[in-house]
Short mmCIF file of C-alpha atoms in Angstrom, two decimals:
data_model
loop_
_atom_site.label_atom_id
_atom_site.label_comp_id
_atom_site.label_asym_id
_atom_site.label_seq_id
_atom_site.Cartn_x
_atom_site.Cartn_y
_atom_site.Cartn_z
CA MET A 1 -15.24 -19.91 14.02
CA VAL A 2 -15.76 -16.18 13.57
CA THR A 3 -14.02 -14.90 10.46
CA GLN A 4 -14.36 -12.07 8.00
CA GLN A 5 -14.54 -13.24 4.40
CA LEU A 6 -11.88 -11.83 2.10
CA PRO A 7 -13.33 -8.53 0.80
CA LEU A 8 -11.88 -8.95 -2.72
CA PRO A 9 -12.36 -12.18 -4.69
CA ILE A 10 -9.34 -13.96 -6.09
CA GLY A 11 -8.69 -12.92 -9.66
CA GLU A 12 -10.58 -9.60 -9.61
CA SER A 13 -8.80 -6.80 -11.44
CA GLY A 14 -6.88 -4.79 -8.87
CA ALA A 15 -7.44 -7.30 -6.04
CA PRO A 16 -4.49 -7.23 -3.63
CA SER A 17 -1.77 -9.68 -4.59
CA PHE A 18 1.99 -9.84 -4.50
CA GLU A 19 2.01 -9.61 -8.28
CA ASN A 20 0.36 -6.17 -8.30
CA TYR A 21 2.27 -4.70 -5.35
CA TYR A 22 4.98 -2.35 -6.59
CA LEU A 23 8.26 -3.69 -5.25
CA ALA A 24 10.64 -0.94 -4.15
CA ALA A 25 14.13 -2.13 -3.27
CA ALA A 26 13.84 -0.88 0.32
CA ASN A 27 10.79 -3.11 0.92
CA ARG A 28 12.05 -6.26 -0.78
CA GLU A 29 12.86 -8.12 2.45
CA PRO A 30 9.58 -7.44 4.31
CA ILE A 31 7.49 -8.31 1.25
CA ALA A 32 9.32 -11.61 0.83
CA ALA A 33 8.83 -12.37 4.54
CA VAL A 34 5.07 -11.68 4.34
CA GLU A 35 4.72 -13.89 1.26
CA ARG A 36 6.54 -16.75 2.99
CA CYS A 37 4.31 -16.34 6.03
CA GLY A 38 1.22 -16.61 3.85
CA GLN A 39 2.65 -19.73 2.21
CA GLY A 40 3.42 -21.31 5.59
CA LYS A 41 7.14 -21.40 4.83
CA GLY A 42 8.48 -18.54 6.94
CA GLU A 43 7.99 -16.94 10.34
CA ARG A 44 4.75 -17.91 12.07
CA PHE A 45 4.44 -14.56 13.86
CA LEU A 46 5.20 -11.44 11.88
CA CYS A 47 4.59 -7.71 12.35
CA LEU A 48 4.55 -4.91 9.78
CA TRP A 49 4.47 -1.22 10.53
CA GLY A 50 4.63 2.04 8.63
CA PRO A 51 2.58 5.17 7.89
CA SER A 52 -0.77 5.10 6.15
CA GLY A 53 -0.53 4.47 2.42
CA VAL A 54 2.57 2.25 2.33
CA GLY A 55 0.56 -0.88 1.50
CA LYS A 56 0.20 -2.75 4.80
CA THR A 57 -3.42 -3.73 4.14
CA HIS A 58 -2.57 -4.74 0.57
CA LEU A 59 0.12 -7.11 1.83
CA LEU A 60 -2.08 -8.60 4.56
CA LEU A 61 -4.84 -9.33 2.05
CA ALA A 62 -2.32 -10.69 -0.47
CA ALA A 63 -1.03 -13.10 2.19
CA CYS A 64 -4.62 -14.13 2.97
CA GLN A 65 -5.20 -14.84 -0.71
CA ILE A 66 -2.17 -17.13 -0.85
CA ALA A 67 -3.22 -19.00 2.29
CA ALA A 68 -6.79 -19.34 0.98
CA GLN A 69 -5.53 -20.74 -2.33
CA GLU A 70 -3.93 -23.54 -0.32
CA SER A 71 -7.44 -24.38 0.97
CA GLU A 72 -6.51 -23.13 4.41
CA ARG A 73 -8.94 -21.41 6.72
CA VAL A 74 -7.99 -17.76 6.99
CA ALA A 75 -9.26 -14.75 8.92
CA TYR A 76 -8.72 -11.04 8.29
CA VAL A 77 -9.76 -8.51 10.95
CA PRO A 78 -9.47 -4.74 10.30
CA LEU A 79 -9.28 -3.14 13.73
CA LYS A 80 -9.68 0.31 12.23
CA ARG A 81 -13.38 -0.57 12.47
CA VAL A 82 -13.07 -1.14 16.21
CA GLY A 83 -15.98 1.22 16.83
CA ILE A 84 -18.43 -1.26 15.26
CA MET A 85 -16.85 -4.45 16.60
CA ALA A 86 -16.44 -6.11 19.99
CA PRO A 87 -13.32 -7.91 21.28
CA GLU A 88 -15.26 -11.18 21.04
CA ILE A 89 -14.70 -11.11 17.27
CA LEU A 90 -11.22 -12.51 17.96
CA GLY A 91 -12.70 -15.51 19.74
CA GLY A 92 -12.30 -18.77 17.88
CA LEU A 93 -9.81 -17.45 15.34
CA GLU A 94 -7.19 -19.85 16.66
CA ALA A 95 -8.95 -22.50 14.54
CA ALA A 96 -7.72 -20.71 11.42
CA ALA A 97 -4.39 -21.67 9.90
CA PHE A 98 -3.63 -18.03 9.04
CA VAL A 99 -4.83 -14.89 10.83
CA ALA A 100 -4.13 -11.34 9.65
CA ILE A 101 -5.03 -8.48 12.01
CA ASP A 102 -4.79 -4.97 10.62
CA ASP A 103 -4.43 -1.66 12.50
CA ILE A 104 -3.63 -3.11 15.93
CA ASP A 105 -2.63 0.38 17.08
CA HIS A 106 -6.37 1.19 17.21
CA VAL A 107 -6.87 -1.10 20.22
CA ALA A 108 -3.77 -0.16 22.25
CA GLY A 109 -4.93 1.11 25.64
CA TYR A 110 -8.26 -0.79 25.59
CA ARG A 111 -7.94 -3.55 28.15
CA HIS A 112 -10.63 -5.92 26.85
CA TRP A 113 -9.21 -5.75 23.33
CA GLU A 114 -5.69 -6.29 24.62
CA GLU A 115 -6.80 -9.30 26.65
CA SER A 116 -8.50 -10.81 23.59
CA LEU A 117 -5.45 -10.18 21.41
CA LEU A 118 -3.09 -11.70 23.97
CA HIS A 119 -5.36 -14.74 24.37
CA LEU A 120 -5.47 -15.25 20.60
CA TYR A 121 -1.69 -14.91 20.35
CA ASN A 122 -1.19 -17.59 23.00
CA LEU A 123 -3.73 -19.96 21.43
CA LEU A 124 -2.25 -19.59 17.95
CA GLN A 125 1.14 -20.44 19.41
CA GLU A 126 -0.31 -23.62 20.90
CA GLU A 127 -2.19 -24.54 17.70
CA GLN A 128 0.78 -23.87 15.41
CA GLY A 129 -1.19 -21.17 13.60
CA ARG A 130 0.28 -18.18 11.80
CA LEU A 131 -0.32 -14.55 12.76
CA LEU A 132 0.41 -11.46 10.68
CA LEU A 133 -0.08 -8.07 12.33
CA ALA A 134 0.03 -4.52 10.97
CA SER A 135 0.34 -1.20 12.75
CA THR A 136 1.22 2.41 12.07
CA ASP A 137 4.04 2.29 14.62
CA LYS A 138 6.28 -0.51 15.80
CA PRO A 139 3.92 -2.72 17.87
CA SER A 140 6.23 -3.08 20.87
CA THR A 141 6.37 0.73 21.24
CA LEU A 142 2.60 1.27 21.40
CA HIS A 143 0.97 2.25 24.70
CA TRP A 144 -0.21 -1.20 25.76
CA LEU A 145 -1.74 -1.69 29.19
CA LEU A 146 -0.71 -5.36 29.41
CA PRO A 147 3.04 -5.95 29.81
CA ASP A 148 2.61 -9.56 28.63
CA LEU A 149 1.15 -8.39 25.33
CA ARG A 150 3.94 -5.88 24.82
CA SER A 151 6.54 -8.58 25.42
CA ARG A 152 4.81 -11.04 23.05
CA LEU A 153 4.75 -8.45 20.29
CA GLY A 154 8.42 -7.79 20.89
CA TRP A 155 9.28 -11.46 20.36
CA GLY A 156 8.10 -11.76 16.78
CA VAL A 157 9.99 -10.73 13.67
CA GLY A 158 9.03 -7.25 12.51
CA TYR A 159 9.61 -5.05 9.49
CA GLN A 160 9.07 -1.38 8.79
CA LEU A 161 7.68 -0.62 5.33
CA GLN A 162 9.29 2.39 3.69
CA PRO A 163 7.13 4.93 1.82
CA LEU A 164 7.81 5.55 -1.86
CA ASP A 165 9.39 8.74 -3.13
CA ASP A 166 7.75 10.68 -5.98
CA HIS A 167 9.74 8.89 -8.69
CA GLN A 168 8.72 5.51 -7.24
CA LYS A 169 5.07 6.59 -6.93
CA HIS A 170 5.11 7.56 -10.61
CA ALA A 171 6.51 4.15 -11.50
CA ALA A 172 4.09 2.40 -9.12
CA LEU A 173 1.07 4.08 -10.76
CA GLN A 174 2.19 2.94 -14.21
CA PHE A 175 2.92 -0.54 -12.86
CA GLN A 176 -0.56 -0.85 -11.33
CA ALA A 177 -2.18 0.57 -14.46
CA ALA A 178 -0.42 -2.02 -16.62
CA LYS A 179 -1.66 -4.78 -14.31
CA ARG A 180 -5.19 -3.50 -14.95
CA GLY A 181 -4.63 -3.47 -18.72
CA LEU A 182 -4.42 0.33 -18.86
CA GLU A 183 -1.85 2.56 -20.50
CA LEU A 184 -0.93 5.42 -18.17
CA PRO A 185 1.20 7.97 -20.03
CA ASP A 186 3.91 9.86 -18.16
CA GLU A 187 1.99 13.12 -18.38
CA VAL A 188 -1.12 11.55 -16.84
CA ALA A 189 0.84 9.94 -13.99
CA GLY A 190 2.54 13.27 -13.33
CA PHE A 191 -0.82 15.06 -13.38
CA LEU A 192 -2.25 12.66 -10.80
CA LEU A 193 0.74 13.19 -8.51
CA ARG A 194 0.32 16.97 -8.74
CA HIS A 195 -3.46 17.11 -8.33
CA SER A 196 -4.46 14.38 -5.88
CA GLU A 197 -3.59 12.98 -2.48
CA ARG A 198 -0.05 11.60 -2.70
CA ASP A 199 -0.31 8.43 -0.61
CA MET A 200 -0.49 5.20 -2.60
CA HIS A 201 -3.83 4.17 -1.11
CA SER A 202 -5.48 7.32 -2.48
CA LEU A 203 -3.65 7.09 -5.79
CA SER A 204 -4.68 3.45 -6.22
CA SER A 205 -8.32 4.33 -5.49
CA ILE A 206 -8.20 7.06 -8.14
CA LEU A 207 -6.66 4.62 -10.61
CA ALA A 208 -9.55 2.19 -9.99
CA GLN A 209 -12.02 5.03 -10.62
CA LEU A 210 -10.25 5.91 -13.86
CA GLU A 211 -10.29 2.27 -14.94
CA ARG A 212 -14.07 2.12 -14.57
CA ALA A 213 -14.55 5.43 -16.39
CA SER A 214 -12.18 4.43 -19.19
CA MET A 215 -14.02 1.15 -19.77
CA ALA A 216 -17.45 2.81 -19.67
CA ALA A 217 -16.48 5.57 -22.11
CA GLN A 218 -14.10 3.46 -24.19
CA ARG A 219 -11.57 6.26 -23.82
CA ARG A 220 -7.82 6.20 -23.31
CA LEU A 221 -6.39 7.94 -20.26
CA THR A 222 -5.42 11.46 -21.25
CA VAL A 223 -5.06 14.56 -19.09
CA PRO A 224 -8.33 16.12 -20.44
CA PHE A 225 -10.25 12.88 -19.84
CA VAL A 226 -8.80 12.53 -16.34
CA ARG A 227 -9.71 16.15 -15.59
CA GLN A 228 -13.27 15.43 -16.69
CA VAL A 229 -13.60 12.23 -14.62
CA LEU A 230 -12.10 13.71 -11.46
CA GLY A 231 -13.71 17.15 -11.85
CA ILE A 232 -10.38 18.96 -11.58
#
């Protein structure tokens, strides 16, 4: 079976989990649905969509972690890397109990990829496997060449993840910092929101960088220290 190993080991600080995903009220239902899917208790076929930075990849990897903890075989495929992969990478994944495929919008309009994705969907249905998909836009609205694939993607349950507003991003940064054992004062969180990319993926990456710098220097997170680390 061709699979990609989980890129973050279970238990690593900052590794994607449901415990360190900031739960905004608007996303409560989709997050609960993804967690149930990972546990094998909910929908077997589930789609997520939303703009970059809303946490789709985080949730897919968190669901993989849960499935892996149950000693199930899992597979995670990031189709954003389609340029260095071939459609054959999807072959054999029906043997996994849980399959998460990220960025499916990157293969819309490529017939061989669409055929492989449709074949996997059908095999997972036969094998009682679970499939979690993520896309920037609603999967059934993408420009698919294969009508059968479009219809299959329209059958499954789907949820749109809502982006956080600035107040929620501020709270999410402090929430993630606390999960890493860091204290992130209000003034530092506000500084990061004013002086960096504002999507949560970028903000989380900066927070990881600050965690490493804080540990190495044995310094608390202050605006001057953050300025020094980030070169702002």
